[in-house]
CSV table of C-alpha atoms in Angstrom, one decimal:
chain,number,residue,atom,x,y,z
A,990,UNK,CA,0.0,0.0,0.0
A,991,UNK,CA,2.5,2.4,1.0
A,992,UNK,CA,4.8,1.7,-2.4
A,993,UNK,CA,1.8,2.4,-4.3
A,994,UNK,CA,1.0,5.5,-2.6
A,995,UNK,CA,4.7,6.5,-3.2
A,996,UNK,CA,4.8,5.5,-7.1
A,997,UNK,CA,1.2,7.1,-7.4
A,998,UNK,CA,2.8,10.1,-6.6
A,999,UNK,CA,4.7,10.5,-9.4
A,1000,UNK,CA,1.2,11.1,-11.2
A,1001,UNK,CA,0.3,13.8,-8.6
A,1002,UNK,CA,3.9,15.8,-9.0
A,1003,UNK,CA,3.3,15.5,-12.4
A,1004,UNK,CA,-0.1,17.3,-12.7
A,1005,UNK,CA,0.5,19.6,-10.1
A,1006,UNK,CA,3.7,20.9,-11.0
A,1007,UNK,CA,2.0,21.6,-14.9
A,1008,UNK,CA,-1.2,22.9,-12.4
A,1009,UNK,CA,0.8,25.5,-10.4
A,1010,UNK,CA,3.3,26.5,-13.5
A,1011,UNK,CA,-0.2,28.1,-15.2
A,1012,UNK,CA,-1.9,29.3,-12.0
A,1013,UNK,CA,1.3,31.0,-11.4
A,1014,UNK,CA,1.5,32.5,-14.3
A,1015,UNK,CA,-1.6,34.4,-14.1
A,1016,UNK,CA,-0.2,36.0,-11.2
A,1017,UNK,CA,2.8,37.7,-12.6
A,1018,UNK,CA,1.2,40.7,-15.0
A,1019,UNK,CA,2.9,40.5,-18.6
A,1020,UNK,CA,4.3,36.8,-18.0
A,1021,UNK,CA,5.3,34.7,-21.2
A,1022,UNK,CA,5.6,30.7,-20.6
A,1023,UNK,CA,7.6,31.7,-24.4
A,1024,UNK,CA,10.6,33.9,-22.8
A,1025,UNK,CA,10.7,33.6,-19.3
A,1026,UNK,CA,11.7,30.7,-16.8
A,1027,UNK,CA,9.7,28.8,-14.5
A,1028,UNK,CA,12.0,30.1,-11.4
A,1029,UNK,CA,10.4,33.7,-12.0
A,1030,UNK,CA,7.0,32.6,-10.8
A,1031,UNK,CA,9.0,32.4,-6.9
A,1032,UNK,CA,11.7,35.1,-7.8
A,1033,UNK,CA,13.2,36.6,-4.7
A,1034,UNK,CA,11.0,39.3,-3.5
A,1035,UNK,CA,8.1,38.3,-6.2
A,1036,UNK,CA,4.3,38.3,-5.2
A,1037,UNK,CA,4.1,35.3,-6.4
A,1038,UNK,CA,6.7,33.4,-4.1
A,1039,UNK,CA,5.1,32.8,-1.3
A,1040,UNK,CA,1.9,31.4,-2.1
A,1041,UNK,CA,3.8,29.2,-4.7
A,1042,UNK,CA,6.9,28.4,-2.8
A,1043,UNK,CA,4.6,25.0,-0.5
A,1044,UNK,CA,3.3,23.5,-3.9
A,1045,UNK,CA,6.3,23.0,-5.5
A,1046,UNK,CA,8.1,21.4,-2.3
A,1047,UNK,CA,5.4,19.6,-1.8
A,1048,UNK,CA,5.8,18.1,-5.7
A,1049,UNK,CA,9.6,17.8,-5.2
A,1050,UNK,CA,8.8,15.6,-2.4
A,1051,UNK,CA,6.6,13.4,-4.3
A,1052,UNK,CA,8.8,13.4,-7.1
A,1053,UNK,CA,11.7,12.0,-3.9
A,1054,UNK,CA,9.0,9.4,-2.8
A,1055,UNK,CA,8.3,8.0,-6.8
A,1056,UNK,CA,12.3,7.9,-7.3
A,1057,UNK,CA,12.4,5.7,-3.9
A,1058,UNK,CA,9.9,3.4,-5.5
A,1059,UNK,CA,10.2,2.9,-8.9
A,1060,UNK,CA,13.4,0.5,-8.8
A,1061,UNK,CA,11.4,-2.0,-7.2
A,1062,UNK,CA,8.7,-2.0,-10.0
A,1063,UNK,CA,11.4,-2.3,-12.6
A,1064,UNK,CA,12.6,-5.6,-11.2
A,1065,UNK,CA,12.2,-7.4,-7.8
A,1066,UNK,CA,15.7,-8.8,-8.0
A,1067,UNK,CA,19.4,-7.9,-7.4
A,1068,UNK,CA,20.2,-8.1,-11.0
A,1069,UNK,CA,21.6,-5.5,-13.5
A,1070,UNK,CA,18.0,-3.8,-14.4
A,1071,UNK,CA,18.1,-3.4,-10.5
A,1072,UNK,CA,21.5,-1.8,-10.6
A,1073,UNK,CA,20.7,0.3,-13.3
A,1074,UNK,CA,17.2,1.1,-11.9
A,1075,UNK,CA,18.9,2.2,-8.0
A,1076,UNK,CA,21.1,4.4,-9.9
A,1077,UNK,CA,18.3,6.0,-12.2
A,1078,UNK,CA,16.2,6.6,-8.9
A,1079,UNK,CA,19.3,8.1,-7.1
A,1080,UNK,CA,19.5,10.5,-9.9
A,1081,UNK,CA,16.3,11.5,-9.6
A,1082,UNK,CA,15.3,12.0,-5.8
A,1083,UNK,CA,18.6,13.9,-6.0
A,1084,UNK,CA,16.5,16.7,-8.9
A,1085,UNK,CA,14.2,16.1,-6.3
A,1086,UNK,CA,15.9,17.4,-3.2
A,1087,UNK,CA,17.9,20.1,-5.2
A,1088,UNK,CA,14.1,21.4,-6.2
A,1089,UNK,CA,13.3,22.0,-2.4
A,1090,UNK,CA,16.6,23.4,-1.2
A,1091,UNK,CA,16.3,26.1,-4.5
A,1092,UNK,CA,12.9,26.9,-3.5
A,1093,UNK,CA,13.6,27.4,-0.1
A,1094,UNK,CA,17.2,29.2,0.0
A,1095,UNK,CA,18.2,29.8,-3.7
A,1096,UNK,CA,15.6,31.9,-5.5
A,1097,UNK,CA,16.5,33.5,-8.3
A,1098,UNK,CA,17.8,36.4,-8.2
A,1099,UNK,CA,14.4,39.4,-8.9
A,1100,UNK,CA,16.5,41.7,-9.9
A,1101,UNK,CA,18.6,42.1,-13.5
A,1102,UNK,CA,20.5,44.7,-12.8
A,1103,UNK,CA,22.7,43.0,-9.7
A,1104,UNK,CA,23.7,39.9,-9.6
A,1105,UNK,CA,23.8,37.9,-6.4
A,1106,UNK,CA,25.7,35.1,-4.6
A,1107,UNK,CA,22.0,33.7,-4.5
A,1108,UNK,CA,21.1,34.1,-8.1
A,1109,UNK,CA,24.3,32.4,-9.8
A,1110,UNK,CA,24.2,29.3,-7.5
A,1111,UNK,CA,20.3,29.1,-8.3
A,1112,UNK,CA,21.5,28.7,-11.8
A,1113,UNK,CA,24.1,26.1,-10.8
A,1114,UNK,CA,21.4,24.1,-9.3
A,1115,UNK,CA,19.2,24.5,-11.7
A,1116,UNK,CA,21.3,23.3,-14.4
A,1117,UNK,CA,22.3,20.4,-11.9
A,1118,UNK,CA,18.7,19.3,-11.5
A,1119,UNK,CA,18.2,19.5,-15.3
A,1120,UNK,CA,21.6,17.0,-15.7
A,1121,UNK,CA,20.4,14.8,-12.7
A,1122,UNK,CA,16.9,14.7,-14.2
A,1123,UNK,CA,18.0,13.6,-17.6
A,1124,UNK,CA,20.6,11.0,-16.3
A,1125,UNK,CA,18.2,9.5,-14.2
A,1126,UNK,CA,15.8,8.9,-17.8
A,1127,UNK,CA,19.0,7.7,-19.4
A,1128,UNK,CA,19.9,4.9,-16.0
A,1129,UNK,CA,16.3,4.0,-16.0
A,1130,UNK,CA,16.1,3.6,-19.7
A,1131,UNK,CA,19.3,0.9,-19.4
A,1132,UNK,CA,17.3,-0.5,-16.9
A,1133,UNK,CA,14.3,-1.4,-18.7
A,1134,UNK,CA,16.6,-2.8,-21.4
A,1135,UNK,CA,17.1,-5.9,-19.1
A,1136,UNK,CA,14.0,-6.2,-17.3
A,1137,UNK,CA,11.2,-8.1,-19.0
A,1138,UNK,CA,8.2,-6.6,-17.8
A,1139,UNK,CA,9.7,-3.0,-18.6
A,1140,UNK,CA,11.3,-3.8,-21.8
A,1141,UNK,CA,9.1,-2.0,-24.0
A,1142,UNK,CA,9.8,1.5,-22.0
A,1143,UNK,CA,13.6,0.9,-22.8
A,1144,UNK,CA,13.9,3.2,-26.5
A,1145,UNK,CA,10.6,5.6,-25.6
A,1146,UNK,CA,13.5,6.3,-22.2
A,1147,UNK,CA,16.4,6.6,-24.9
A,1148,UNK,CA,14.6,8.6,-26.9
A,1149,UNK,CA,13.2,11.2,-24.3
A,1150,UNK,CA,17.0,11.3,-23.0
A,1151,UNK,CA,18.3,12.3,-26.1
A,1152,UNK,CA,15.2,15.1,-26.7
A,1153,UNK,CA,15.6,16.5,-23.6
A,1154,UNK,CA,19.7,17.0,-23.7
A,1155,UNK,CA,19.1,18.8,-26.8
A,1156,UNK,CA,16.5,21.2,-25.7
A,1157,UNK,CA,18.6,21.6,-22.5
A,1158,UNK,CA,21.2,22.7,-24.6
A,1159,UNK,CA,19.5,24.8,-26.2
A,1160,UNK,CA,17.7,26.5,-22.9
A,1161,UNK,CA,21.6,26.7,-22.0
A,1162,UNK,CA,22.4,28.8,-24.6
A,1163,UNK,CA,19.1,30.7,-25.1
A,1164,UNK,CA,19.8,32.1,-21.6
A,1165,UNK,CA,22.9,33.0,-21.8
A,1166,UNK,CA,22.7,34.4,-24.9
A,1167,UNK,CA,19.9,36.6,-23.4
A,1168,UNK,CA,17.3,35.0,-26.1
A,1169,UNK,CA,13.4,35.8,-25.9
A,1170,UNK,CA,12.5,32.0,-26.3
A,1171,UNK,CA,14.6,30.7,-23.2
A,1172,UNK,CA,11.2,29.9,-21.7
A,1173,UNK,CA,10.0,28.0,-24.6
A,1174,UNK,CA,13.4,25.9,-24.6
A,1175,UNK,CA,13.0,25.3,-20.9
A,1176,UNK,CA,9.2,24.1,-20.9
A,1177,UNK,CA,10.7,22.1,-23.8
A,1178,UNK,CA,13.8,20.3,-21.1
A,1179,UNK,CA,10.9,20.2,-18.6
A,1180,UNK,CA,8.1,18.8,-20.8
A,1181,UNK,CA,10.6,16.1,-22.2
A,1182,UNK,CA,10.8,15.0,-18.2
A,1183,UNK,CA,7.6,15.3,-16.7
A,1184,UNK,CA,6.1,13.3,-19.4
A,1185,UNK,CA,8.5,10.7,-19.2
A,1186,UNK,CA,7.7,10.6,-15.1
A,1187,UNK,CA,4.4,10.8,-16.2
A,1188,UNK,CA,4.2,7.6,-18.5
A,1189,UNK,CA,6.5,5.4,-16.0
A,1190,UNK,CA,4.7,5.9,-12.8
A,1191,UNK,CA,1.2,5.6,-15.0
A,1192,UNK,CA,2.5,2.3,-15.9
A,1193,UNK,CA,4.5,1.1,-12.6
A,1194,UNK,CA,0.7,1.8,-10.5
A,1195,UNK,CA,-1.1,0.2,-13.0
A,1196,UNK,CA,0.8,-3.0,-12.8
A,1197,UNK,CA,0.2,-2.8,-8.7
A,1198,UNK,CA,-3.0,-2.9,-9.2
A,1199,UNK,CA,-3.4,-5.3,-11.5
């Protein structure tokens, strides 16, 4: 009961993170989900932050309690899917934990005309959760390579990995370029890994309850 409560919240994270990204912003007057980043909607000294900052902790957690989970579903036994699986898992409670400490002490930074100690380490952990998040798509995908029951996940996993290094790339450069369609690229990186959470823990609680 409890593992499928935990793998059943990668569902939840998923939803509410897309929920909260469009309530939020509707706060912010003259926001674009095109050219500006998620972290804006709980900038440092925004309106926004406060009512926004407990939703997405809470979803970070969730997404910590699915990563603790889902190696299990992918295989019961100490084999290499297993291995794999653990490692894809550690990966991703660590994008997780990164979410909640940069929502609770690294903003970004609300202000573009002074940079911060704050704001250029929120970007560090940003990109890190980004990197952690992919690699944990890529472990899981060798992972399902091996196990039976999750063989058939293995090349959608490949595939997402290799869409969402690209468009994190590409959000990389968008930003520091200064580009108008940085958001775009980052909803892009973002999309590419919710869905993929998505999918898997629609498939891992499924096969519970059957």
């Amino acid at each position: 009961m409890v593992r499928r409560a935990m793998l059943f919240a990668g569902l939840v994270a998923v939803a509410g993170f897309v929920g909260i990204t469009v309530i939020g912003a509707e706060m912010i007057p003259g926001y674009s989900h095109l050219s500006h980043p998620i972290s804006q909607m709980t900038e440092e000294g925004g309106a926004s932050k406060a009512p926004l900052d407990p939703w997405f902790i809470l979803f970070d957690a969730m997404v910590v309690a699915f990563a603790s989970a889902l190696p299990g579903s992918v295989s019961p036994r100490n084999d290499g899917a297993r291995l794999h699986a653990e490692r894809g898992g550690a990966f991703l409670a660590l994008a997780g934990c990164l979410g909640i400490i940069m929502t609770l002490w690294l903003p970004m930074n609300g202000s573009v005309l002074t940079a911060t100690a704050t704001g250029s380490l929120h970007e560090l952990v940003a990109c890190a959760i980004a990197i952690s998040s992919i690699l944990a798509i890529l472990f899981f995908g060798l992972g399902f390579r091996t196990s039976p029951e999750w063989s058939n996940f293995a090349l959608y996993s490949f595939a997402t990995f290799a869409f969402a290094s690209s468009c994190s790339i590409a959000t990389a450069y968008t930003i520091a370029s200064g580009s108008s369609s940085q958001g775009a690229w980052q909803r892009m990186t973002a999309g590419a890994i919710v869905q993929w959470v998505f999918l898997v823990a629609l498939r891992a609680s499924s096969e519970i309850v059957d």
